[in-house]
Coordinates of C-alpha atoms in Angstrom, one line a residue:
X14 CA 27.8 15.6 -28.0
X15 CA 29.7 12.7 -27.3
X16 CA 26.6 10.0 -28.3
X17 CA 26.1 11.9 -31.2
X18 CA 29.9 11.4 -32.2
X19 CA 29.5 7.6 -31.2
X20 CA 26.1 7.1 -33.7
X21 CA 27.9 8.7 -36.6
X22 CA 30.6 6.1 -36.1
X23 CA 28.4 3.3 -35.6
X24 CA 26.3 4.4 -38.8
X25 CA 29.5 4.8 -41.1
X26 CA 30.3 1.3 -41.9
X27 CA 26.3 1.1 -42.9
X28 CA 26.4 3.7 -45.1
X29 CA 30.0 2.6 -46.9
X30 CA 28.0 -0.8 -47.3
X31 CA 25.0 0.6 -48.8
X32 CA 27.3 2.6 -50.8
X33 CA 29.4 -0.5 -52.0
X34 CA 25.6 -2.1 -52.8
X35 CA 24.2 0.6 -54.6
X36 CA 27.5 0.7 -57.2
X37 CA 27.0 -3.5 -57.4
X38 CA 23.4 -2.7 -58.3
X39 CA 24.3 -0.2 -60.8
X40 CA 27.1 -2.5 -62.3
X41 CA 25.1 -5.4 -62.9
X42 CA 22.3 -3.5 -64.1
X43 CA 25.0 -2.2 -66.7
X44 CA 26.1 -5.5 -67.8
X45 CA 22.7 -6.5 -68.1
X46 CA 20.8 -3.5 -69.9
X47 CA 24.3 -4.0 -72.3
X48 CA 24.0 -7.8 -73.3
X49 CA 20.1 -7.5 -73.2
X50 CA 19.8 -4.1 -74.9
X51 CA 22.5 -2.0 -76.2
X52 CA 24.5 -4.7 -78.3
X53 CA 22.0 -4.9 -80.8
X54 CA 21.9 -1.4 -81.5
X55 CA 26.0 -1.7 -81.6
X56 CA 26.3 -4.5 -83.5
X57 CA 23.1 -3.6 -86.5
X58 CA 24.3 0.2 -86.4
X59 CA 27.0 -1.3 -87.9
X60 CA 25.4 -3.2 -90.9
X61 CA 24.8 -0.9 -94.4
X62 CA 22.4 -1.2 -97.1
X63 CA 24.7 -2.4 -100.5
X64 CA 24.8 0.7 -102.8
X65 CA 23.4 0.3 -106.5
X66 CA 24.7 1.7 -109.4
X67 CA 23.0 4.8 -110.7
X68 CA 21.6 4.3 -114.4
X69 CA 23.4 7.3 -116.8
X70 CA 19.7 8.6 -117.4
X71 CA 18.6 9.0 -113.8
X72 CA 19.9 11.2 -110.6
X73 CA 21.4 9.4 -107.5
X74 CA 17.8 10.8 -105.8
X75 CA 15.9 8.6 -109.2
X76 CA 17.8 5.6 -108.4
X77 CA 17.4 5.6 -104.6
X78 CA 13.3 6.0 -104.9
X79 CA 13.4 3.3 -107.3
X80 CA 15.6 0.5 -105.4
X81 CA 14.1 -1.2 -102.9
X82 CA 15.3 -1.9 -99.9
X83 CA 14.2 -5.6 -98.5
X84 CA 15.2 -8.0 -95.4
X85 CA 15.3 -11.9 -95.8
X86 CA 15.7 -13.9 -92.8
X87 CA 14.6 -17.6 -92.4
X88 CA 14.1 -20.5 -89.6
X89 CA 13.4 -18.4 -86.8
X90 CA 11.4 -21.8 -84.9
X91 CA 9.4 -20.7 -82.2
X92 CA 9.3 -22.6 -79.7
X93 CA 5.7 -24.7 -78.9
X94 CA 4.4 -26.2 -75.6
X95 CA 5.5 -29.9 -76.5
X96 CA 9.8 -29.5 -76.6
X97 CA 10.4 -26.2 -76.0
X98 CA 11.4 -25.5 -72.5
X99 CA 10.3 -22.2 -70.7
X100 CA 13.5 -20.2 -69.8
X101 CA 15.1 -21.7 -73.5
X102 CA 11.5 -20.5 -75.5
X103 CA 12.4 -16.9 -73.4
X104 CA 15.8 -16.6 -73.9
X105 CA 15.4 -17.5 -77.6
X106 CA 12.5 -15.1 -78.3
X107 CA 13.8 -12.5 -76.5
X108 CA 16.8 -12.3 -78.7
X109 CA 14.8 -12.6 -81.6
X110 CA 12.5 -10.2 -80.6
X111 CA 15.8 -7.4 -80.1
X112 CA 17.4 -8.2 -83.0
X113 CA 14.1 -7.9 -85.1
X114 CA 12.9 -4.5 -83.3
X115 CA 16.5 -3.2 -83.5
X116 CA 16.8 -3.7 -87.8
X117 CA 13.4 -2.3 -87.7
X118 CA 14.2 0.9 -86.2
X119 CA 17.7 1.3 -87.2
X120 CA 17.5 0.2 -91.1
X121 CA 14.1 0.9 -91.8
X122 CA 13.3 -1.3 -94.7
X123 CA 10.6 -1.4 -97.3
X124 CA 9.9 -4.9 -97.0
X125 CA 10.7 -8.2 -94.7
X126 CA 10.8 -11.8 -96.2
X127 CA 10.6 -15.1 -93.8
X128 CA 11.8 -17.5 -95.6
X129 CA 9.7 -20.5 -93.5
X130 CA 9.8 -22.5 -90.4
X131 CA 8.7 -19.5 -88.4
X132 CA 7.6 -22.0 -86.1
X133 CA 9.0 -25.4 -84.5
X134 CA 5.9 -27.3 -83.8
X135 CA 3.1 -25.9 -86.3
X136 CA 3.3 -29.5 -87.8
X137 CA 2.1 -30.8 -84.5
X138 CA 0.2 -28.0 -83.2
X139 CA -3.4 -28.0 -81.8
X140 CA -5.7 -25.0 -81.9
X141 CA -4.8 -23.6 -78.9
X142 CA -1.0 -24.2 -79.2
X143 CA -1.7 -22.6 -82.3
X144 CA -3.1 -19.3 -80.9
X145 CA -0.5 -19.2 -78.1
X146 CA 2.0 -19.4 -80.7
X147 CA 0.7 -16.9 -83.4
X148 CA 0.4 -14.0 -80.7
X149 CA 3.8 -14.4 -79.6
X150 CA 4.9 -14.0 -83.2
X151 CA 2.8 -11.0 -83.5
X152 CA 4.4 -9.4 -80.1
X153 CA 7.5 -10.3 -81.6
X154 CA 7.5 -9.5 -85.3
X155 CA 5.3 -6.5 -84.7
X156 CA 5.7 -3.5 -87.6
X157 CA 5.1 -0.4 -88.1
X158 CA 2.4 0.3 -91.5
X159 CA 5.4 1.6 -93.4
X160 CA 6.8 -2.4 -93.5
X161 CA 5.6 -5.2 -95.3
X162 CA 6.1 -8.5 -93.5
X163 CA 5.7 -11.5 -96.3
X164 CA 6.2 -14.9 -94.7
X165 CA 6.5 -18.4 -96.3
X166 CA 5.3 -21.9 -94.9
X167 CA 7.9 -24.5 -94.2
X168 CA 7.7 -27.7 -93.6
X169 CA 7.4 -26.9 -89.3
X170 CA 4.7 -24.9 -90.1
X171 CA 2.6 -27.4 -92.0
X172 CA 4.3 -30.5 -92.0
X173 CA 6.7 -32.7 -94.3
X174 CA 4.9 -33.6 -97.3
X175 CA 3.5 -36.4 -95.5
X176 CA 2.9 -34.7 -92.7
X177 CA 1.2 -32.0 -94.5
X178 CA -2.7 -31.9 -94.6
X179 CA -5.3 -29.2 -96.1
X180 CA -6.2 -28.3 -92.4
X181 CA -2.7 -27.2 -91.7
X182 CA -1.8 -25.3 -95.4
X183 CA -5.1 -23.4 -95.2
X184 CA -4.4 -22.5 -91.5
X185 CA -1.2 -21.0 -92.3
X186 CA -2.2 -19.3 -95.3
X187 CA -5.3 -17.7 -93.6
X188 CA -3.0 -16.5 -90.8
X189 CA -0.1 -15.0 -93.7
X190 CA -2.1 -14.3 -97.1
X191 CA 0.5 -16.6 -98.4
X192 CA -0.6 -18.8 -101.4
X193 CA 1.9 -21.0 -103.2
X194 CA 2.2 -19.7 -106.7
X195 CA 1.7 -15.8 -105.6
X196 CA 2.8 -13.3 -106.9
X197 CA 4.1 -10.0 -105.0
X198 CA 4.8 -6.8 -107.2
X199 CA 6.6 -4.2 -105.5
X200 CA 8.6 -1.2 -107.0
X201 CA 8.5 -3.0 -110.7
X202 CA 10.1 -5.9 -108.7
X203 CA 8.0 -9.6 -109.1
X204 CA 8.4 -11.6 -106.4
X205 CA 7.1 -15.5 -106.7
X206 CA 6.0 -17.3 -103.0
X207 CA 6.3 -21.0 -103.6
X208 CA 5.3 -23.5 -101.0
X209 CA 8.1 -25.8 -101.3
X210 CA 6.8 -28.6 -99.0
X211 CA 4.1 -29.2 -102.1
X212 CA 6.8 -29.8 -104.8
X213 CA 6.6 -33.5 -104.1
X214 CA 5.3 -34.3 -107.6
X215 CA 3.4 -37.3 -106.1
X216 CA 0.0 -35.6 -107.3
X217 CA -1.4 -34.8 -104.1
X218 CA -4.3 -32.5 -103.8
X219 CA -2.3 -29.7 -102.3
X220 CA 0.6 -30.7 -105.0
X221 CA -1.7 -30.7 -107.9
X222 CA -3.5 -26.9 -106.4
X223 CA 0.3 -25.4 -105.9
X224 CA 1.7 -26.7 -109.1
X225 CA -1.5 -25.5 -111.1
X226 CA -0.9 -21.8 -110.0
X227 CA 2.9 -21.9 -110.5
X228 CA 2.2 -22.7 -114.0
X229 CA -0.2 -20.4 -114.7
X230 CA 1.8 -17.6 -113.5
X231 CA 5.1 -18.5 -115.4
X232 CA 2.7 -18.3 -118.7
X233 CA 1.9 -14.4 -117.1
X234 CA 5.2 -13.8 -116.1
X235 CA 6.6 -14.9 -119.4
X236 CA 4.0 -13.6 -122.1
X237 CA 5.0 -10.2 -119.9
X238 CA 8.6 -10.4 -120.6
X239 CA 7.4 -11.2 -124.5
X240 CA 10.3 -14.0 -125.3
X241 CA 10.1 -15.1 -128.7
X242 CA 9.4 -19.0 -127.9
X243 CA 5.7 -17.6 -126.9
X244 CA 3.3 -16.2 -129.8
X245 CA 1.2 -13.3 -129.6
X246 CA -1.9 -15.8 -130.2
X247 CA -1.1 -17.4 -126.4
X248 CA -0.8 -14.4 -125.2
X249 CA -2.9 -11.7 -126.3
X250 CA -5.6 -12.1 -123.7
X251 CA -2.9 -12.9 -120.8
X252 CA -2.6 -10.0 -118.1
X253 CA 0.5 -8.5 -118.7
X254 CA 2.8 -7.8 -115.1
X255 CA 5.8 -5.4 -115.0
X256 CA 8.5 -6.9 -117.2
X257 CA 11.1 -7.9 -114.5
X258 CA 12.7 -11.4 -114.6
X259 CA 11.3 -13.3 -111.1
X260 CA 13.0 -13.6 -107.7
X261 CA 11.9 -17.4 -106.3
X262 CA 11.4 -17.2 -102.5
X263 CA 11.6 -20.7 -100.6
X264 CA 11.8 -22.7 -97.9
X265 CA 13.9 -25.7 -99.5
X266 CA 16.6 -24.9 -101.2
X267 CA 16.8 -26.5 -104.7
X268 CA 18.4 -29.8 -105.3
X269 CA 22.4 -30.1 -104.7
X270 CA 24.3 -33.0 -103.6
X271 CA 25.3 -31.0 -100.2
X272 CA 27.0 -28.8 -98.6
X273 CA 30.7 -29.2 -99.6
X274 CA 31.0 -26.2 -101.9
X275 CA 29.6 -23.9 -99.4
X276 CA 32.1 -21.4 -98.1
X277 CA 32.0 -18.6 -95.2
X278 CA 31.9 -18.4 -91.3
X279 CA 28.0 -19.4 -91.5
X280 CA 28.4 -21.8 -93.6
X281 CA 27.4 -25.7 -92.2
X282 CA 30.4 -27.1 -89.7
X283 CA 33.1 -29.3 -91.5
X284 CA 31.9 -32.3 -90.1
X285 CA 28.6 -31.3 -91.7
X286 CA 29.1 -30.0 -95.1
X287 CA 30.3 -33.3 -96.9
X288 CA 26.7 -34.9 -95.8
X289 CA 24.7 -36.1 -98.7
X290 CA 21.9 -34.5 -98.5
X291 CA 18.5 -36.1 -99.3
X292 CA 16.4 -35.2 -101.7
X293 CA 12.6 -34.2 -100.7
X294 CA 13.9 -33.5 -97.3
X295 CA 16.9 -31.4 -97.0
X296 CA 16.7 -30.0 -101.0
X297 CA 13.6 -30.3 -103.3
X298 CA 14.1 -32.8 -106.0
X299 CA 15.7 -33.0 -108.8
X300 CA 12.5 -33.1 -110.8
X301 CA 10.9 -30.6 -108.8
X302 CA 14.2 -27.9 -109.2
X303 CA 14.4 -28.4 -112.8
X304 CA 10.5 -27.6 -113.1
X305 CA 11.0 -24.3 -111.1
X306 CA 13.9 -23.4 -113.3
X307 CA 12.0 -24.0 -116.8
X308 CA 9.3 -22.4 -115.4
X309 CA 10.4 -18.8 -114.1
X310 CA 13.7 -18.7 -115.7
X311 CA 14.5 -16.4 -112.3
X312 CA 17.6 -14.0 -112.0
X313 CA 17.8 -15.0 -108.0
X314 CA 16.6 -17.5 -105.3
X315 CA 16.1 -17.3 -101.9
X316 CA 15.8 -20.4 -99.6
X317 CA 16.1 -21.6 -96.2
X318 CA 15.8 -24.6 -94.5
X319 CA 19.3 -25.7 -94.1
X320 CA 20.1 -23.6 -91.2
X321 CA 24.0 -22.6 -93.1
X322 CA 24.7 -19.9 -95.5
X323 CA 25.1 -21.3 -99.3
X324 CA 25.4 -19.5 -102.2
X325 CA 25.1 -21.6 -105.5
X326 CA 24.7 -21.0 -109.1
X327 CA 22.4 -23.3 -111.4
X328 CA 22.7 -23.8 -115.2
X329 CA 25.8 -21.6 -114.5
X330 CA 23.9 -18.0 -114.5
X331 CA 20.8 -18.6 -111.2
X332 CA 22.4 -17.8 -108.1
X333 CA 20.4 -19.1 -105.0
X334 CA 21.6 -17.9 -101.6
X335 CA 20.7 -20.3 -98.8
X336 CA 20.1 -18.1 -96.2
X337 CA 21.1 -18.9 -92.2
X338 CA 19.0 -19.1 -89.2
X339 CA 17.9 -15.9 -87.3
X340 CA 17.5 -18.1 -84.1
X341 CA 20.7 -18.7 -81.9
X342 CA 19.3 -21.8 -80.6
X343 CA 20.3 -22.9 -84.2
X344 CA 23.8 -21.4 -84.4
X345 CA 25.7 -18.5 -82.2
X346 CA 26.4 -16.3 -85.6
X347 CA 22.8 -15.9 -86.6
X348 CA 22.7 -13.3 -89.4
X349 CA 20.4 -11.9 -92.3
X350 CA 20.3 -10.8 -95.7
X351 CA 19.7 -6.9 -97.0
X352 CA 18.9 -6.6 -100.6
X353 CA 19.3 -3.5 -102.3
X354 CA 16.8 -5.0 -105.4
X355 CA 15.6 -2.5 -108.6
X356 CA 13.5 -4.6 -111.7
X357 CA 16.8 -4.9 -113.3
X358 CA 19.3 -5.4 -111.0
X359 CA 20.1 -6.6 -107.3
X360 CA 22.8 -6.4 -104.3
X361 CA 22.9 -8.1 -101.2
X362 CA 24.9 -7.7 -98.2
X363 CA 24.5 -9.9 -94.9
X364 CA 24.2 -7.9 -91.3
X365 CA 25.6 -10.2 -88.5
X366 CA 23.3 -10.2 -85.3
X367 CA 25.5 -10.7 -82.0
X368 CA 27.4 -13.7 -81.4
X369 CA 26.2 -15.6 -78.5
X370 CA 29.5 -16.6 -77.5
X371 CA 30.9 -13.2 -77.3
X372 CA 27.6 -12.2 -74.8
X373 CA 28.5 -15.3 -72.9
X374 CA 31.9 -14.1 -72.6
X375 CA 30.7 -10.3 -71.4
X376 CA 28.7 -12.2 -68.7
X377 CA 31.4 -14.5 -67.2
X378 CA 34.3 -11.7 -67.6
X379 CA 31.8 -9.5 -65.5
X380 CA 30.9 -12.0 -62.6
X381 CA 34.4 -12.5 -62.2
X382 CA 35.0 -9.3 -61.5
X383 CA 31.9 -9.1 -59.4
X384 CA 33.0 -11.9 -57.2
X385 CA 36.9 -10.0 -56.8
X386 CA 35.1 -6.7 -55.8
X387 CA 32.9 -8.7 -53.2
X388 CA 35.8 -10.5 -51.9
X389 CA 38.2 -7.6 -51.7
X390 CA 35.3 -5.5 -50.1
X391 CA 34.3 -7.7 -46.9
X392 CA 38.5 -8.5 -47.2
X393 CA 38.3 -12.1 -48.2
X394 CA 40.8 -11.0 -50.6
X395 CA 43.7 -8.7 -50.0
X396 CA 43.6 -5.6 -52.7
X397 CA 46.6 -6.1 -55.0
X398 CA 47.8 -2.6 -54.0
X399 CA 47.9 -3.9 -50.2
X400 CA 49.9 -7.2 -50.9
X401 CA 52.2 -5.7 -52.8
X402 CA 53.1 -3.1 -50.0
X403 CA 53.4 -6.0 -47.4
X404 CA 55.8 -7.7 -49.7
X405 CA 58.2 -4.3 -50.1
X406 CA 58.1 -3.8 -46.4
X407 CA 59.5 -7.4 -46.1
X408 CA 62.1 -7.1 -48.8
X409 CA 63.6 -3.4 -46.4
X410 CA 63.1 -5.5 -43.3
X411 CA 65.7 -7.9 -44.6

């Protein structure tokens, strides 16, 4: 009786220490299914699709089967084998990956628009790094039938314009069914893909092929909307599309002298924004902006390729939105853009992903308190409720 007595002593501390372990476990486990899990669903749950106005001749049920609903995110760089490091190319993905899944599931749109650079070293790539890199976007990006993922080359995906070679631009367009001067009809909505990196106007061959089909489609696009500068003769045996004034989608934003004017939390840093910014590398050209304008005529663009959130307005009635990163190795607010879009109208709203700083934060705040409960348990550091006990029994002593 009395060795049984003594082995239920002995085995008490043991089981108060597994005890104490097991609830560690469980609280970093917490923390960590949290950061890594559950904030995305907090943070997108929060994020709403903007409302559209109802037209007077159709029902609020009319209106919603005719808007469609559409996600634009840009510059989401994935990491390659030559300068991206292994834990940062995780870390990144991983994020991406979550934040991408989550929108999926929790706003369920019609259609999802990259707006280029989907990857950091497709300039540079070899075959292999190639394949490596395409099946982690497909793991990553993955989509149910229900979703239309539309993606457009930048120039890390097929080079700078002189970096840029027919190899690369077929390779890409093989891999995305993306051809500049395409045109994407959804819901009565057109939708015009324009490679950008080939708006050098240096006559290139991949210039002179891109250019060639952007012009032939503004003749569709505008014999279709019937303006009076074009006569019947030019158009009478020109397929007619649905009637709807062109969204651009981009990866360079058009020309504008910089960044000053831009406004909002995501907008480029101060130090940043008063940068001139060059034309053919940061913006398209002048030249090259005016074309596209003359051309389309286009009630919105959509761009990249800066990184910041812009919003201008050309010949005082185009709006372009320049829309931010969706990597956080880019920024720590990385958002993106949900557009409520019918033929004749449009309304946008931008959906926040987590901030990285405010994850950081959740992870130092918790191993602090991890280190005080390990402290306080093997009594490195006196429990507060203890010290202050000592301290009254002092002050009665005296």
């Amino acid at each position: 009786m009395l060795g049984s007595t003594s082995t239920t002593v002995k085995n008490f501390p043991l089981k108060r220490r597994l005890c104490f372990l097991l609830k560690l476990v469980c609280f970093v486990s917490s923390v960590l299914i949290f950061c890594e899990f559950l904030i995305y669903y907090v943070v997108i749950f929060q994020c709403r699709w903007p409302d559209m106005k109802s037209p007077a001749h159709m029902s609020e049920k009319e209106t919603s089967a005719s808007v469609l609903k559409a996600i634009i995110l840009a510059d989401t760089h994935l990491l390659g084998e030559i300068k991206g490091h292994w834990l940062d190319k995780l870390r990144r993905e991983w994020q991406m990956e979550r934040s991408f899944q989550t929108a999926l599931w929790l706003l369920q749109p019609d259609i999802v628009f990259i707006l280029g650079d989907v990857f950091d070293e497709g300039k540079w790539s070899s075959p292999q790094a190639w394949a490596d890199d395409v099946r982690r976007f497909g793991k990553m990006f993955r989509h149910s039938v229900s979703t239309e993922l539309v993606v457009i080359a930048g120039n890390h995906d097929i080079g700078f314009h002189y970096e840029m070679t027919t190899y690369k631009v077929n390779r890409f367009e093989k891999l995305f069914n993306f051809t500049s001067g395409k045109l994407i009809t959804r819901k009565g909505i057109n939708f015009v893909l324009v490679n950008s990196v080939a708006m050098e106007g240096d006559g290139c061959a991949v210039c002179r092929t891109s250019e060639a089909k952007l012009v032939a489609l503004s003749h569709k696009l505008n014999c279709s909307q019937q303006k009076a500068n074009h006569s019947n003769k030019r158009c009478s045996d020109v397929e007619k599309l649905p009637a709807s004034e062109p969204i651009l989608l981009q990866h360079y934003p058009l020309y504008r002298k910089s960044d000053a004017e831009c406004t909002g939390e995501d907008s480029a840093p101060p130090e940043e924004k008063n940068i001139p910014f060059k034309e053919k590398y940061d913006v398209l050209s002048q030249e090259a902006s005016q074309k596209l304008l003359w051309w389309f005529q286009p009630r919105l663009i959509l761009s990249g390729h800066t990184h910041s959130a812009c919003e201008v307005l050309h010949a005082g009635k185009i709006p372009e939105i320049s829309v931010p990163s969706f990597s956080w190795r880019n920024r720590n607010n990385p958002s993106f853009i949900m557009g409520s879009i019918t033929p004749t109208d449009f309304s946008l709203q931008k959906c926040f992903l987590p901030f990285e700083s405010r994850v950081f934060t959740i992870y130092c705040a918790a191993g602090a308190l991890l280190v005080i409960l390990v402290l306080a348990h093997v009594q490195l550091l006196t429990p507060p409720f203890y010290f202050a006990q000592r301290l009254i029994s002092k002050h009665k002593a005296v």
